[in-house]
Amino acid sequence: METVVSGIRPTGRLHLGNYLGAVQNFVRMQYEHNCFFFIADYHALTTQSGASNLKENVKNILVEYLACGLDPEAAALYVQSSLPETAELYLILNMNAYLGELTRCTSFKEKARKQEENINAGLLTYPTLMAADILIHKATKVPVGKDQEQHLEMTRNFANRFNKMYNVDFFPEPFSYNFGSQSVKIPGLDGSTKMGKSENRDNSIYLSDSPDTVRKKVMRAVTDTGPVKKNQPKTQAVENLFIIMKAVSKVEVYDYFQEKYNQCEIKYSEMKKQLAEDIITFTEQIREKIISISSDDAYLNRILKEGTDKAHASANNTMKEIRSIIGLSEI
Ligand code: TRP
């Protein structure tokens, strides 16, 4: 049994790619490990420069996590800002985080480029906050994608540096948890290889999308003019539809359209119609749960209270020891 931590920034709704790529694996992990899954609302502040619908976004993620099968009895579900110990550890780690390593971080450079008018200190210290999220529970496993690998490496550096500075063997090293073949990378509907929204596009199917929205989005998905010779290699856009189909449709359906493609007899509109219906069926239960859970604020608050209590117990322990190691006030 290991301690697992993962956070998600509340910047939008969960899409099919989130579900098949990460959340489904959280659901599997929660019964095998000591899991903390939180909503990173502090992190969301690094990229916003004013009022937003933060609270609503946080609620949506919580509702959707629960609808996907995260079990509050098994995992601790909480909101980052209800754990002040994280902010405290962030402050401490920042004392030993060097400007050079923070400015060299790829995600900082990227975001600084995107928001030239708002290169704030929170953005610079995003990795120390993330390290605090992980180290506050002394986690060893962090289920995140490749894009977070550098942050994890920095977390290990911060952890080791702390141990060395104070001559203790306190923080363990956290490593990313790769699901290997169990994890499916879902591409977008616009021909790009990743589902998700960026500044100027949204190629996603959200778990909360109504059946009609799903149909519209799938019917508008990018394809090509069709194969002209047998067994022709697929363009990325068409390959994408097949990848999604493989994840949500029956094998026979997938094989049928593969064969049609290989024989140059495929009608993309027929394939899209089938794909849309299969996505709708695949996500039906989740969609229904999203609707029923989101109207039950009492339940949601109870879940958060329980999750926060569990997280507090763990975080408190860590902070007590850190205060003693460093020689900070313990009163
Ligand atoms: N940086 C992560 C992301 O953008 C979110 C995150 C914040 C996180 N704190 C974390 C992930 C701690 C894992 C562990 O996806």
Coordinates of C-alpha atoms in Angstrom, one line a residue, residues 35-301:
C35 CA -5.3 7.9 -2.1
F36 CA -5.7 11.7 -1.8
F37 CA -7.5 13.3 -4.8
F38 CA -7.9 17.0 -4.6
I39 CA -9.1 19.9 -6.7
A40 CA -6.3 22.4 -7.1
D41 CA -8.1 25.7 -6.8
Y42 CA -5.0 27.6 -5.6
H43 CA -3.2 26.5 -8.7
A44 CA -6.1 27.9 -10.8
L45 CA -5.3 31.3 -9.4
T46 CA -1.9 31.3 -11.2
T47 CA -3.5 31.7 -14.6
Q48 CA -6.4 33.9 -13.8
S49 CA -6.3 37.7 -13.2
G50 CA -9.6 38.4 -11.7
A51 CA -13.0 37.1 -10.7
S52 CA -14.1 33.8 -12.3
N53 CA -16.5 31.1 -11.6
L54 CA -14.0 29.2 -9.5
K55 CA -16.5 27.9 -7.0
E56 CA -18.8 26.5 -9.6
N57 CA -15.8 24.9 -11.5
V58 CA -14.7 23.2 -8.2
K59 CA -18.2 21.8 -7.6
N60 CA -18.4 20.5 -11.2
I61 CA -15.2 18.6 -10.9
L62 CA -16.2 17.1 -7.5
V63 CA -19.6 16.1 -8.9
E64 CA -18.0 14.6 -12.0
Y65 CA -15.3 12.7 -10.0
L66 CA -18.1 11.1 -7.9
A67 CA -20.2 10.4 -11.0
C68 CA -17.2 8.6 -12.5
G69 CA -16.9 6.3 -9.5
L70 CA -14.5 7.9 -7.1
D71 CA -15.5 6.5 -3.8
P72 CA -15.3 9.0 -0.8
E73 CA -15.2 6.0 1.6
A74 CA -12.0 4.8 -0.1
A75 CA -10.2 7.9 -1.2
A76 CA -9.9 11.3 0.5
L77 CA -11.5 13.9 -1.8
Y78 CA -10.9 17.5 -0.9
V79 CA -10.3 21.0 -2.2
Q80 CA -6.7 22.3 -2.0
S81 CA -7.7 25.5 -0.3
S82 CA -9.3 23.7 2.6
L83 CA -5.9 22.4 3.6
P84 CA -3.9 25.4 4.9
E85 CA -1.0 23.0 5.7
T86 CA -0.3 22.9 2.0
A87 CA 0.1 26.7 1.9
E88 CA 2.4 26.4 5.0
L89 CA 4.6 23.8 3.4
Y90 CA 4.6 25.8 0.1
L91 CA 6.1 28.7 2.1
I92 CA 8.8 26.5 3.6
L93 CA 9.7 24.8 0.3
N94 CA 10.0 28.2 -1.4
M95 CA 12.8 29.1 1.0
N96 CA 14.9 26.4 -0.7
A97 CA 13.6 26.7 -4.2
Y98 CA 16.0 28.5 -6.5
L99 CA 15.1 31.2 -9.0
G100 CA 17.2 29.4 -11.7
E101 CA 15.4 26.1 -11.5
L102 CA 12.0 27.8 -11.3
T103 CA 12.6 30.0 -14.4
R104 CA 14.0 27.0 -16.3
C105 CA 10.8 25.0 -15.8
T106 CA 9.1 24.4 -19.1
S107 CA 5.6 25.0 -17.9
F108 CA 6.6 28.4 -16.5
K109 CA 8.2 29.4 -19.7
E110 CA 5.2 28.4 -21.7
K111 CA 2.7 30.1 -19.4
A112 CA 4.8 33.2 -19.2
R113 CA 4.7 33.4 -22.9
K114 CA 0.9 33.0 -23.0
Q115 CA 0.2 35.5 -20.3
E116 CA 2.9 38.2 -20.7
E117 CA 0.8 40.7 -18.8
N118 CA 0.5 38.4 -15.7
I119 CA 3.7 36.7 -15.0
N120 CA 3.1 36.5 -11.3
A121 CA 5.1 34.9 -8.5
G122 CA 2.5 32.2 -8.1
L123 CA 3.1 31.1 -11.7
L124 CA 6.9 31.0 -11.0
T125 CA 6.4 28.9 -7.9
Y126 CA 3.7 26.6 -9.3
P127 CA 6.1 23.7 -8.9
T128 CA 6.7 24.4 -5.2
L129 CA 3.0 24.4 -4.6
M130 CA 2.6 21.2 -6.4
A131 CA 5.5 19.7 -4.5
A132 CA 3.8 20.8 -1.3
D133 CA 0.5 19.1 -2.4
I134 CA 2.5 15.8 -2.8
L135 CA 4.9 16.1 0.1
I136 CA 2.3 17.1 2.7
H137 CA 1.1 13.5 2.6
K138 CA 4.6 12.1 2.0
A139 CA 3.2 10.5 -1.2
T140 CA 5.3 8.1 -3.3
K141 CA 3.0 7.8 -6.3
V142 CA 1.5 10.5 -8.4
P143 CA -0.7 9.5 -11.3
V144 CA -0.1 12.2 -13.8
G145 CA 0.7 12.5 -17.5
K146 CA 4.1 13.1 -19.2
D147 CA 3.5 16.9 -19.1
Q148 CA 3.9 16.8 -15.3
E149 CA 7.1 14.8 -15.3
Q150 CA 9.3 17.8 -14.8
H151 CA 7.2 19.1 -11.9
L152 CA 7.7 15.7 -10.2
E153 CA 11.4 15.8 -10.8
M154 CA 11.5 19.2 -9.1
T155 CA 9.4 17.7 -6.3
R156 CA 12.1 15.0 -5.8
N157 CA 14.8 17.7 -5.8
F158 CA 12.9 19.8 -3.2
A159 CA 12.4 16.7 -1.0
N160 CA 16.0 15.5 -1.2
R161 CA 17.3 19.0 -0.6
F162 CA 15.2 19.3 2.5
N163 CA 16.4 16.0 3.8
K164 CA 20.0 17.0 3.1
M165 CA 19.7 20.4 4.6
Y166 CA 18.3 19.1 7.9
N167 CA 20.2 15.9 7.8
V168 CA 17.0 13.8 8.1
D169 CA 15.5 11.0 6.1
F170 CA 12.0 12.6 6.1
F171 CA 10.5 13.0 2.7
P172 CA 10.3 10.0 0.4
E173 CA 10.7 10.5 -3.3
P174 CA 7.5 10.6 -5.3
F175 CA 7.3 9.1 -8.7
S176 CA 4.8 9.4 -11.5
Y177 CA 2.5 6.5 -11.8
N178 CA 2.1 5.2 -15.3
F179 CA -0.8 3.1 -16.1
G180 CA 0.8 1.6 -19.1
S181 CA -1.6 -0.2 -21.5
Q182 CA -4.6 0.4 -19.2
S183 CA -4.5 4.0 -19.9
V184 CA -5.9 5.2 -23.3
K185 CA -4.9 8.4 -24.7
I186 CA -8.0 9.9 -26.3
P187 CA -7.4 12.3 -29.3
G188 CA -9.5 15.3 -30.3
L189 CA -12.3 15.6 -32.8
D190 CA -10.4 18.1 -34.8
G191 CA -7.6 15.9 -36.0
S192 CA -5.2 16.8 -33.1
T193 CA -3.7 14.0 -31.0
K194 CA -5.0 15.1 -27.6
M195 CA -8.6 15.8 -26.4
G196 CA -8.7 19.0 -24.4
K197 CA -9.2 22.7 -24.8
S198 CA -6.6 25.3 -25.5
E199 CA -6.9 29.0 -26.1
N200 CA -8.5 28.9 -29.5
R201 CA -10.0 25.5 -29.8
D202 CA -12.2 23.0 -28.1
N203 CA -12.2 19.5 -29.5
S204 CA -13.7 17.7 -26.5
I205 CA -16.7 15.6 -25.7
Y206 CA -17.6 16.4 -22.1
L207 CA -19.1 13.8 -19.7
S208 CA -21.8 16.3 -19.1
D209 CA -22.7 16.9 -22.8
S210 CA -26.3 16.1 -23.6
P211 CA -26.8 13.3 -26.2
D212 CA -27.7 16.0 -28.8
T213 CA -24.5 17.9 -28.2
V214 CA -22.5 14.7 -28.5
R215 CA -24.2 13.9 -31.8
K216 CA -23.6 17.4 -33.1
K217 CA -19.9 17.4 -32.1
V218 CA -19.2 13.9 -33.6
M219 CA -21.0 14.7 -36.8
R220 CA -18.8 17.8 -37.2
A221 CA -15.6 15.9 -36.4
V222 CA -12.8 16.4 -39.0
T223 CA -12.3 13.5 -41.5
D224 CA -10.8 13.4 -45.0
T225 CA -12.1 12.7 -48.5
G226 CA -11.9 8.9 -48.0
P227 CA -9.5 6.2 -48.9
V228 CA -8.8 5.6 -52.6
K229 CA -6.8 2.4 -52.4
K230 CA -7.2 -0.7 -50.3
N231 CA -5.5 -0.7 -46.8
Q232 CA -4.5 2.9 -47.3
P233 CA -2.8 4.3 -44.2
K234 CA -5.2 6.6 -42.3
T235 CA -4.9 10.3 -41.8
Q236 CA -4.6 11.4 -38.2
A237 CA -8.2 12.8 -38.1
V238 CA -9.7 9.5 -39.3
E239 CA -7.3 7.5 -37.1
N240 CA -8.6 9.6 -34.2
L241 CA -12.2 8.5 -34.8
F242 CA -11.1 4.9 -34.8
I243 CA -9.2 5.3 -31.5
I244 CA -12.3 6.8 -29.9
M245 CA -14.4 4.0 -31.4
K246 CA -12.1 1.4 -30.0
A247 CA -12.5 2.8 -26.5
V248 CA -16.3 3.1 -26.5
S249 CA -17.8 0.7 -29.1
K250 CA -18.2 -3.1 -29.3
V251 CA -15.3 -4.9 -31.0
E252 CA -17.6 -6.1 -33.9
V253 CA -18.5 -2.5 -34.6
Y254 CA -14.9 -1.4 -34.6
D255 CA -13.9 -4.3 -36.8
Y256 CA -16.8 -3.6 -39.2
F257 CA -15.7 0.0 -39.9
Q258 CA -12.0 -1.0 -40.1
E259 CA -13.0 -3.5 -42.8
K260 CA -15.1 -0.9 -44.6
Y261 CA -12.2 1.5 -44.5
N262 CA -9.7 -1.1 -45.8
Q263 CA -12.1 -2.0 -48.6
C264 CA -12.6 1.7 -49.5
E265 CA -16.3 1.4 -48.8
I266 CA -16.5 3.5 -45.7
K267 CA -19.0 6.2 -45.3
Y268 CA -17.8 8.5 -42.6
S269 CA -21.3 9.8 -41.9
E270 CA -22.4 6.2 -41.1
M271 CA -19.4 5.7 -38.9
K272 CA -20.0 9.0 -37.0
K273 CA -23.6 8.2 -36.4
Q274 CA -22.6 4.9 -34.8
L275 CA -19.8 6.5 -32.9
A276 CA -22.0 9.2 -31.5
E277 CA -24.6 6.6 -30.2
D278 CA -21.8 4.5 -28.7
I279 CA -20.3 7.4 -26.9
I280 CA -23.8 8.3 -25.6
T281 CA -24.4 4.8 -24.3
F282 CA -20.9 4.6 -22.8
T283 CA -21.3 7.8 -20.8
E284 CA -25.0 7.5 -20.0
Q285 CA -24.7 6.4 -16.4
I286 CA -22.1 9.0 -15.7
R287 CA -24.2 11.7 -17.3
E288 CA -27.2 10.7 -15.2
K289 CA -25.2 10.6 -12.0
I290 CA -23.8 14.1 -12.8
I291 CA -27.4 15.4 -13.0
S292 CA -28.6 13.7 -9.8
I293 CA -25.5 14.4 -7.6
S294 CA -25.2 18.1 -8.6
S295 CA -28.5 18.9 -7.0
D296 CA -27.5 17.4 -3.7
D297 CA -25.4 20.1 -2.0
A298 CA -25.8 18.5 1.4
Y299 CA -24.3 15.3 0.2
L300 CA -21.4 17.1 -1.6
N301 CA -20.6 19.1 1.5

